[in-house]
Coordinates of C-alpha atoms and ligand atoms in Angstrom, one line a residue:
X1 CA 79.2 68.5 6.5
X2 CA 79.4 66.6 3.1
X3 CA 79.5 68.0 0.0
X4 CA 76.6 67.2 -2.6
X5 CA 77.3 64.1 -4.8
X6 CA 76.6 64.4 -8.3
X7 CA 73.6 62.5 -8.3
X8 CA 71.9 64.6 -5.1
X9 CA 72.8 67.9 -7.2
X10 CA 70.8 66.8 -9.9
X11 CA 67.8 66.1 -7.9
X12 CA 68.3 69.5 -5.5
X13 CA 68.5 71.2 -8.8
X14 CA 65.0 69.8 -10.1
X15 CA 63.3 70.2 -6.9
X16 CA 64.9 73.6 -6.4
X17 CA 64.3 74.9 -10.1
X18 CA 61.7 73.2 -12.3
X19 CA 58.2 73.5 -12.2
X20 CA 57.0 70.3 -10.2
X21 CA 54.7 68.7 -12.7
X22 CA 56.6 65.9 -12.9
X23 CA 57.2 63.0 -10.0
X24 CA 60.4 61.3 -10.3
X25 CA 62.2 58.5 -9.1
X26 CA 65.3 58.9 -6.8
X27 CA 68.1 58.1 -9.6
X28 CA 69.8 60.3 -12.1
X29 CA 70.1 59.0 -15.7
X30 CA 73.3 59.6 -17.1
X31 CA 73.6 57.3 -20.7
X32 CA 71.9 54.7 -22.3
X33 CA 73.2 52.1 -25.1
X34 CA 70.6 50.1 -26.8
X35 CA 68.0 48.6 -24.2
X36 CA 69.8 49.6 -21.5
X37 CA 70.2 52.6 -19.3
X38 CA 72.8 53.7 -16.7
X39 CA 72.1 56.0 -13.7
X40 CA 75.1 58.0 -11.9
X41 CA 75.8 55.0 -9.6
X42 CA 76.6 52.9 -12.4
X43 CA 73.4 50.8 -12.1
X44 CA 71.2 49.2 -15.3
X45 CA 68.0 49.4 -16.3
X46 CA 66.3 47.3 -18.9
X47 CA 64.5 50.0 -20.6
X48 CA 60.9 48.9 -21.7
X49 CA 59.4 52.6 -22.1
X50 CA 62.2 54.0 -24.3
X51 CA 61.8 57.5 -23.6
X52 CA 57.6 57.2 -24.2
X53 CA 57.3 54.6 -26.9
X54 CA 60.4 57.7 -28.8
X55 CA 63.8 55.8 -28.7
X56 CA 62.6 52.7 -31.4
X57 CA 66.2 52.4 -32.3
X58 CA 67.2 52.2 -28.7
X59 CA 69.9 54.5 -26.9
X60 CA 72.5 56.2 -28.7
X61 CA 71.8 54.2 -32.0
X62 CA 75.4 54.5 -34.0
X63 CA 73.4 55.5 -37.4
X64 CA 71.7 58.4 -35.4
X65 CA 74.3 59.7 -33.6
X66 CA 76.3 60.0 -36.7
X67 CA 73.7 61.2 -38.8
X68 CA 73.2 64.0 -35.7
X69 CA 77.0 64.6 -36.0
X70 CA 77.0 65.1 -39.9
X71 CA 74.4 67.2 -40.7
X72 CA 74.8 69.7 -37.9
X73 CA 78.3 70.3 -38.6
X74 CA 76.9 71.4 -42.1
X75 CA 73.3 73.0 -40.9
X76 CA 71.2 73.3 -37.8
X77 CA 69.0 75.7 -38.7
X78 CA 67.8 78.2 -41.2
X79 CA 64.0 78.6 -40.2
X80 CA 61.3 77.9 -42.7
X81 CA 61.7 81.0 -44.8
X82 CA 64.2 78.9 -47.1
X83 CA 64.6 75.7 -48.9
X84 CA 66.6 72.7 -47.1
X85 CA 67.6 69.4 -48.1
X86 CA 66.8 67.4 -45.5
X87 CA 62.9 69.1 -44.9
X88 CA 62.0 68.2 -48.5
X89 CA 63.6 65.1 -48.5
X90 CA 61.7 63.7 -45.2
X91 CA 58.4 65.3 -47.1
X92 CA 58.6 63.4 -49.5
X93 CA 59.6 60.2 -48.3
X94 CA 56.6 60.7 -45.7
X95 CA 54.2 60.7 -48.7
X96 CA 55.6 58.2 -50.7
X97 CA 54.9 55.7 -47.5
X98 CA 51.4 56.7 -46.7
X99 CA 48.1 58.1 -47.3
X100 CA 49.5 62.0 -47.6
X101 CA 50.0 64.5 -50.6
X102 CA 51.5 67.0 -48.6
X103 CA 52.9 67.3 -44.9
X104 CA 53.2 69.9 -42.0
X105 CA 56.3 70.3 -39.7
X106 CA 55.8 71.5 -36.3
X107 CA 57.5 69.8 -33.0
X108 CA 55.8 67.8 -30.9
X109 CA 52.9 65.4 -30.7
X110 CA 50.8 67.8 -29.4
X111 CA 51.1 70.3 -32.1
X112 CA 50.7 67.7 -34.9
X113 CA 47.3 67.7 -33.6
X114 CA 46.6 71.6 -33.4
X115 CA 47.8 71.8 -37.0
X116 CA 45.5 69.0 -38.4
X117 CA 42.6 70.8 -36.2
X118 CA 43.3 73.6 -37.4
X119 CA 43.5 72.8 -41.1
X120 CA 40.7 70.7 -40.3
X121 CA 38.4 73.9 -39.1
X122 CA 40.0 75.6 -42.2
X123 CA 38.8 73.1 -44.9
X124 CA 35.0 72.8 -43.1
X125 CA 34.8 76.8 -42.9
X126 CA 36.0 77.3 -46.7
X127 CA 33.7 74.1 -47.9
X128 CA 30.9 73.9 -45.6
X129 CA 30.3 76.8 -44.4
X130 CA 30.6 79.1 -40.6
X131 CA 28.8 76.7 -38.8
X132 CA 30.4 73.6 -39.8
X133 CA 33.3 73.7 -36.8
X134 CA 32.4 70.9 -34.3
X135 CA 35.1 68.3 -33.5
X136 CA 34.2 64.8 -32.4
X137 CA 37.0 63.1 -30.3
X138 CA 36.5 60.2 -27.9
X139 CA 36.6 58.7 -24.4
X140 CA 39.9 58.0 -22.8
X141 CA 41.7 59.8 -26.0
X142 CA 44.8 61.3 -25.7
X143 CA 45.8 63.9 -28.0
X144 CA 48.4 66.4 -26.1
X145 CA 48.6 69.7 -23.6
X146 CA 48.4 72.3 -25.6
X147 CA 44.7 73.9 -25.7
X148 CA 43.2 72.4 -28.8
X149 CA 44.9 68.7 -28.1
X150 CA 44.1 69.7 -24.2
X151 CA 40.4 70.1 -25.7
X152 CA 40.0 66.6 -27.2
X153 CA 41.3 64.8 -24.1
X154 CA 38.6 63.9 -21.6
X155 CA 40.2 63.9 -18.3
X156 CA 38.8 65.4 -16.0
X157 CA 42.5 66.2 -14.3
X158 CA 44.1 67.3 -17.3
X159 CA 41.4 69.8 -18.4
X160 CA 39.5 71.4 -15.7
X161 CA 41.9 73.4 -14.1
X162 CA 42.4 74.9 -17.2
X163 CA 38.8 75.7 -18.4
X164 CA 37.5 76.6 -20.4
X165 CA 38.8 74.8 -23.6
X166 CA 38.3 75.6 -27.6
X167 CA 34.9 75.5 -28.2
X168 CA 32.1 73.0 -30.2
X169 CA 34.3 69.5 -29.0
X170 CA 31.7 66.6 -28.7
X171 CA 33.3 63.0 -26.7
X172 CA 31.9 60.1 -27.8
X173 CA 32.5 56.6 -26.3
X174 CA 35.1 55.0 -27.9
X175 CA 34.5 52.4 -30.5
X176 CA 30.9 52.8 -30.4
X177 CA 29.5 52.7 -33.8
X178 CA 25.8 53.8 -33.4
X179 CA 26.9 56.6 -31.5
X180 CA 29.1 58.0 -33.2
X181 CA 26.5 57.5 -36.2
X182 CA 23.8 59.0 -34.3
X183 CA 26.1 62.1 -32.9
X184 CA 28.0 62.9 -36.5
X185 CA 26.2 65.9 -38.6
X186 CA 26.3 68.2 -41.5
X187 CA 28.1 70.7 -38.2
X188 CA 31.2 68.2 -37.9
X189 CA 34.1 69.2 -39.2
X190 CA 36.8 66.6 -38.3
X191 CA 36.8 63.5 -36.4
X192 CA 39.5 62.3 -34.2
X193 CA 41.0 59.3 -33.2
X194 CA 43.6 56.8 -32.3
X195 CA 43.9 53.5 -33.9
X196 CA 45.4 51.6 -31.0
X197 CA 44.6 54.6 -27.3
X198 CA 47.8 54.9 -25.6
X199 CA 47.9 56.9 -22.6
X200 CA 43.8 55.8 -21.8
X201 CA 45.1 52.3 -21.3
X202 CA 46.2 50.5 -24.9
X203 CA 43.0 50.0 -26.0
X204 CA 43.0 48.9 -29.8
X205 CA 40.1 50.7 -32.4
X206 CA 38.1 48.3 -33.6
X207 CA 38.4 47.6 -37.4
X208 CA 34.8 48.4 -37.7
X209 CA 35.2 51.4 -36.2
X210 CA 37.5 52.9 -37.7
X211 CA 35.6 52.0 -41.0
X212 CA 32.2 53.6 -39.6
X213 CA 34.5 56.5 -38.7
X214 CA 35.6 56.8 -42.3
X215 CA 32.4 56.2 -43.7
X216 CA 30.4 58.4 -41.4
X217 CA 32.6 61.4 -42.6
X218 CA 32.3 60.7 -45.6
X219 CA 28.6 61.1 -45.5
X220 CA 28.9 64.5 -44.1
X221 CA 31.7 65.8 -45.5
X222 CA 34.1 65.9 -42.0
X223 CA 37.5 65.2 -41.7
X224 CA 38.9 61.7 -40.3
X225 CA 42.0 62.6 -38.3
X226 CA 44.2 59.7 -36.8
X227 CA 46.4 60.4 -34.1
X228 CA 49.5 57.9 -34.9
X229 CA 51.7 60.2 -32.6
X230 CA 52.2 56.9 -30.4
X231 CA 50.9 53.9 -32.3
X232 CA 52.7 55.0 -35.7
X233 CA 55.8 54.2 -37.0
X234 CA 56.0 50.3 -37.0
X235 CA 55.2 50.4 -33.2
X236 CA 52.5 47.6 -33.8
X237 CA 54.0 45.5 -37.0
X238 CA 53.3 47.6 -39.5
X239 CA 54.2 51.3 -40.5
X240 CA 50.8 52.8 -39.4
X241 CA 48.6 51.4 -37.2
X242 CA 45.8 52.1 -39.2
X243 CA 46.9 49.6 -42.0
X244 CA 45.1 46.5 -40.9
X245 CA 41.9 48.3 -40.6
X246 CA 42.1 49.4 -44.5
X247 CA 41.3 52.8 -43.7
X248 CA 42.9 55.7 -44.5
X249 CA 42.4 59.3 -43.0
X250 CA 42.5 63.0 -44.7
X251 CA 44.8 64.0 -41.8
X252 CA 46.9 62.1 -39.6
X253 CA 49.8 63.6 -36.4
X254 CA 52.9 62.1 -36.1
X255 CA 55.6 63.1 -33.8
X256 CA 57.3 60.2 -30.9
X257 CA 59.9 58.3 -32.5
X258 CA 60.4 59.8 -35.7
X259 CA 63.4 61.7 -34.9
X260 CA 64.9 59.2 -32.4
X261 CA 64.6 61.7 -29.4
X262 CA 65.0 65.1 -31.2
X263 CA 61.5 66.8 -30.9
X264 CA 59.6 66.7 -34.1
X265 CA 55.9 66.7 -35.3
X266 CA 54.1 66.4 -38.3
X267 CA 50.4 66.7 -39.8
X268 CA 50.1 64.7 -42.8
X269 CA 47.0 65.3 -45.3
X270 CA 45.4 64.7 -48.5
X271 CA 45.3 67.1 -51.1
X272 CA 41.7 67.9 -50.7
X273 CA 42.8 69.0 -46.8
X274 CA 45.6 71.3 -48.8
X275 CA 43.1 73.1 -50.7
X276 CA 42.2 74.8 -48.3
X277 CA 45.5 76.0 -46.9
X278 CA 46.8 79.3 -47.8
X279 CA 50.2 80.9 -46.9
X280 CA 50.3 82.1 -43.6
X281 CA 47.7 79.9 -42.4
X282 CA 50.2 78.2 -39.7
X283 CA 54.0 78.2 -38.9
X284 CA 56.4 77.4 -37.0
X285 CA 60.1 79.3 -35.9
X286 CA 62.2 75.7 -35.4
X287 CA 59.8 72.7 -37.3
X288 CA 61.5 71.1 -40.0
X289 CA 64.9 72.1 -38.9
X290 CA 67.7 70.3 -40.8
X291 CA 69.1 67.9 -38.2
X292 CA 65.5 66.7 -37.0
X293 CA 65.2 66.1 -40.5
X294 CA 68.1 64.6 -41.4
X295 CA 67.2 62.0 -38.6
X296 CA 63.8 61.3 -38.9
X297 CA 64.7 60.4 -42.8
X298 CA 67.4 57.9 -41.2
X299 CA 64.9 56.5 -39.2
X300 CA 62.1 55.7 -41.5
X301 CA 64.3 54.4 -44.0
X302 CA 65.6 52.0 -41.4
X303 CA 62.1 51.2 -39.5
X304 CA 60.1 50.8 -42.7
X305 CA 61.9 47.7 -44.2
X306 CA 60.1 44.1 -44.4
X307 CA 63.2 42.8 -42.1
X308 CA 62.4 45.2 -39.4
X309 CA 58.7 45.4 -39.9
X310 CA 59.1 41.5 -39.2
X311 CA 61.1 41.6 -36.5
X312 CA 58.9 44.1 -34.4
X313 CA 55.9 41.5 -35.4
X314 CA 57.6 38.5 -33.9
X315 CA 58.7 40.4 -30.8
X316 CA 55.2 41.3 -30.3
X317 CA 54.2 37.9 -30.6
X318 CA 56.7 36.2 -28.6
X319 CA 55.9 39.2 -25.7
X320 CA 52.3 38.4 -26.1
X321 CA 52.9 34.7 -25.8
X322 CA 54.9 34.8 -22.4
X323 CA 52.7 37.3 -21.0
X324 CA 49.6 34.6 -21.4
X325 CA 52.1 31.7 -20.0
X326 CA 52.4 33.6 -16.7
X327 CA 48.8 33.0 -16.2
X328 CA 48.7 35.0 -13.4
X329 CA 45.6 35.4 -11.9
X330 CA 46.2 38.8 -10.6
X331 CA 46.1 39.9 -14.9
X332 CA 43.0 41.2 -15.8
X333 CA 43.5 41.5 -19.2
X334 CA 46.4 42.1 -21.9
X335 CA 45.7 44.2 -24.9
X336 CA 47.1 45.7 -27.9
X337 CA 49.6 44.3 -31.3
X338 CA 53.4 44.3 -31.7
X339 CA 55.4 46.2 -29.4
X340 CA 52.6 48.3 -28.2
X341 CA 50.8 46.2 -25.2
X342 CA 49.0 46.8 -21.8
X343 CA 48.5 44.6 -19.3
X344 CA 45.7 45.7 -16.8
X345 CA 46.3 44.4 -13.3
X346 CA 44.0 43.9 -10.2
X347 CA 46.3 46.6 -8.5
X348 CA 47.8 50.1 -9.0
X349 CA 50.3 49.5 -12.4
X350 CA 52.6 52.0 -10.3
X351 CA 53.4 49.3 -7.8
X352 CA 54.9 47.6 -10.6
X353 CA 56.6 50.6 -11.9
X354 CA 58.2 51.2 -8.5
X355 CA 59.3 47.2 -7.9
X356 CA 61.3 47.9 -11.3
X357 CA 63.4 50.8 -10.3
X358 CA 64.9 48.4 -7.4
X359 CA 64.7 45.4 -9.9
X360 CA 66.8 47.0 -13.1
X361 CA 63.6 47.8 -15.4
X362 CA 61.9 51.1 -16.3
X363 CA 58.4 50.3 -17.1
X364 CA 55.4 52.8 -17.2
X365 CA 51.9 52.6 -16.7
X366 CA 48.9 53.7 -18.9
X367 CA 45.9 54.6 -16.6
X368 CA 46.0 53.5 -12.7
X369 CA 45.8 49.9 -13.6
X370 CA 47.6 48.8 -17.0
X371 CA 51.3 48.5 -17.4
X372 CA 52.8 49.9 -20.7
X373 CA 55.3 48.0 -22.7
X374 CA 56.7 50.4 -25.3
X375 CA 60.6 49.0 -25.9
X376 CA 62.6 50.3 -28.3
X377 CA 61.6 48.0 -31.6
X378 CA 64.9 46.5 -31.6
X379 CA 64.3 44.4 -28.1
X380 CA 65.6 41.0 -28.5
X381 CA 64.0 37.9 -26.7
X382 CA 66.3 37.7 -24.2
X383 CA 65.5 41.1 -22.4
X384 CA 61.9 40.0 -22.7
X385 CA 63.2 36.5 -21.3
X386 CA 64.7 39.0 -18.4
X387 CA 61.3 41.3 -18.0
X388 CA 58.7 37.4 -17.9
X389 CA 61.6 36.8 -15.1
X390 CA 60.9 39.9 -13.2
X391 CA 57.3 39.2 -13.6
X392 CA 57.3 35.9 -12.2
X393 CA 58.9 36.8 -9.2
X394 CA 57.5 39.9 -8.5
X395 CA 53.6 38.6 -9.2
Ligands
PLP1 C1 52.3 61.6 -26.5 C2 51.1 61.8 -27.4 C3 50.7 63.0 -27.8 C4 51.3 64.3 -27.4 O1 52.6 64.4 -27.8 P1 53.6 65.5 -27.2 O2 54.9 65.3 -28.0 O3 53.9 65.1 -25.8 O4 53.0 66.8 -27.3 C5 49.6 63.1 -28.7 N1 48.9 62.0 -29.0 C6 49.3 60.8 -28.7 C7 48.5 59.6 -29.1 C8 50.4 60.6 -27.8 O5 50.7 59.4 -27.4

């Protein structure tokens, strides 16, 4: 009989003791420096999904890992019934960098989303009245598990086993302007979207629509809501994603890479959103803890600088460029800006996926036909040298 290697324990563990929502490939990850990961048998992978478009500093980042080290040899946590250094230092930076007066901590991407919908609800029921509660969201939007994200994401496998959902959502096709212009009333309370879609498939907002968005709101007094929990964060060249479109919204979730891999969310808003919060209106036991904190301060400091703004920017462009020189006829399309890019194929995206585990590259798809590239924003041209490589071949 032979005794269970390390890496079958691992995998007899999973299958014998978590809940199976999650397929997995047939290798256990054991550490990770920069762009690269190592599994138990010693073997590399050229990491292009970094953890879910989370690890932008790449794998065990010296400046977090010390960071990590420091503050929770001084404080982990305290809960938010007391002051801390590090959760009212990270507000404010956060405001200072973007459209928001005031930010919420929760911790995840999911519940960045349930506290700017429910803030959202708050501000239209104290303003406009009981009836002013509907929430516009749009086709192939992703916006989280929990029920109220769960609610504004229209798949049909993610939601109907679980019916029924909050209440008064209305899906409208994405980056259609007249509907959205004929569907938005004095009933709306908030409208939701993602500047650049990431889990429907990287498909970009149009400029014009996120202006109609903004302007349609306006008209009707309903909150704009942009979910930055995967484009956000320098991902596409610039801090938000939003930026190029010169809109900005009264509420915006936050959560991936901020905290380099420690869980973290936040809903960002205006003043006028604040005025309608009261204390007690929403909490959270862990958000805001010190060392999430600590890091996430770390890592904006570092990501929002014109030298690594730049870099991401010419990354994306030197991606985009070698993905067009493949010319490969079995490419249907490539979309998105910086380091945020699909590329829909004529064939299942997970066929690539899988011809990457036995190649050295962890890759992930968005939707059954687009590969994801999400690398850690300090990929260099030669891994995306190495990736074109693997491409060629494998196309
Ligand atoms: C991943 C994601 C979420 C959900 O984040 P979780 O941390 O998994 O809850 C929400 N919105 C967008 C755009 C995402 O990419």
């Amino acid at each position: 009989m032979t005794t269970l290697t390390q890496v079958h324990l691992a995998i007899h563990q999973e299958k014998n003791y978590i809940a199976q929502t999650y397929p997995r490939p047939e290798f256990v990850i054991t550490h990770g420096e920069g762009m690269t990961v190592y599994d138990s048998d010693g073997k590399e992978y050229l990491d292009f999904v970094a953890g879910i478009a989370v690890m932008a500093l790449g794998h065990s980042d010296p400046g977090v890992v010390e960071i990590i080290q420091q503050q929770a040899a001084k404080l982990i946590h305290v809960s938010n019934l007391y002051y801390t250094e590090a959760q009212s230092k990270l507000a404010e930076q956060l405001c200072e960098v973007s459209f928001a007066d005031k930010v919420f901590f929760c911790n995840s991407g999911a519940e960045a989303n349930e506290a700017s919908l429910k803030f959202a609800r708050k501000y239209a029921k104290t303003y406009g009245g009981p009836d002013k509660t509907e929430i516009i969201a749009f086709t192939k939007a992703f916006h989280g598990r929990t029920y109220g994200a769960l609610s504004i994401t229209p798949k049909a496998h993610y939601q109907d086993p679980f019916k029924p959902l909050v209440p008064d959502v209305t899906i409208l096709p994405f980056n259609d302007i007249e509907a959205l212009q004929d569907a938005i009333s004095e009933r709306t309370a908030a409208v939701v979207v993602e500047p650049i879609q990431g889990e429907g498939g990287i498909n970009p907002a149009n400029d014009e629509f996120l202006q109609a968005c903004r302007a349609a709101c306006d008209e009707v007094d309903a909150l704009l809501i942009f979910d930055e929990v995967q484009c956000g964060l320098g991902r596409t060249g610039t801090l938000w994603a939003h930026e190029p479109s010169g809109v900005t919204p009264d509420l915006m979730a936050l959560a991936k890479p901020l905290a380099s891999g420690l869980p973290i969310g936040v809903a960002l808003m205006t003043d006028k959103v604040h005025g309608a919060v009261k204390p007690g209106d929403h909490g959270s036991t862990f958000a805001g803890g010190a060392v999430v904190c600590a890091v996430a301060s770390y890592m904006l400091e570092t990501i929002n600088t014109p030298e690594f703004l730049a870099h991401v920017q010419e990354m994306g462009t030197y991606l985009l460029e070698q993905l067009q020189s493949l010319n490969s006829p079995r490419i249907v399309e490539i979309r998105g800006r910086g380091l945020m890019v699909g590329i829909e194929f004529d064939f299942p995206a997970v066929d690539l996926v899988n011809a990457g585990y036995t190649a050295g590259y962890l890759l992930i798809n968005a939707g059954p036909d687009t590969l994801r590239l999400v690398p850690p924003l300090i990929v260099q041209q030669e891994h995306i040298d190495h990736l074109i490589g693997f491409f060629k071949t494998v196309l």
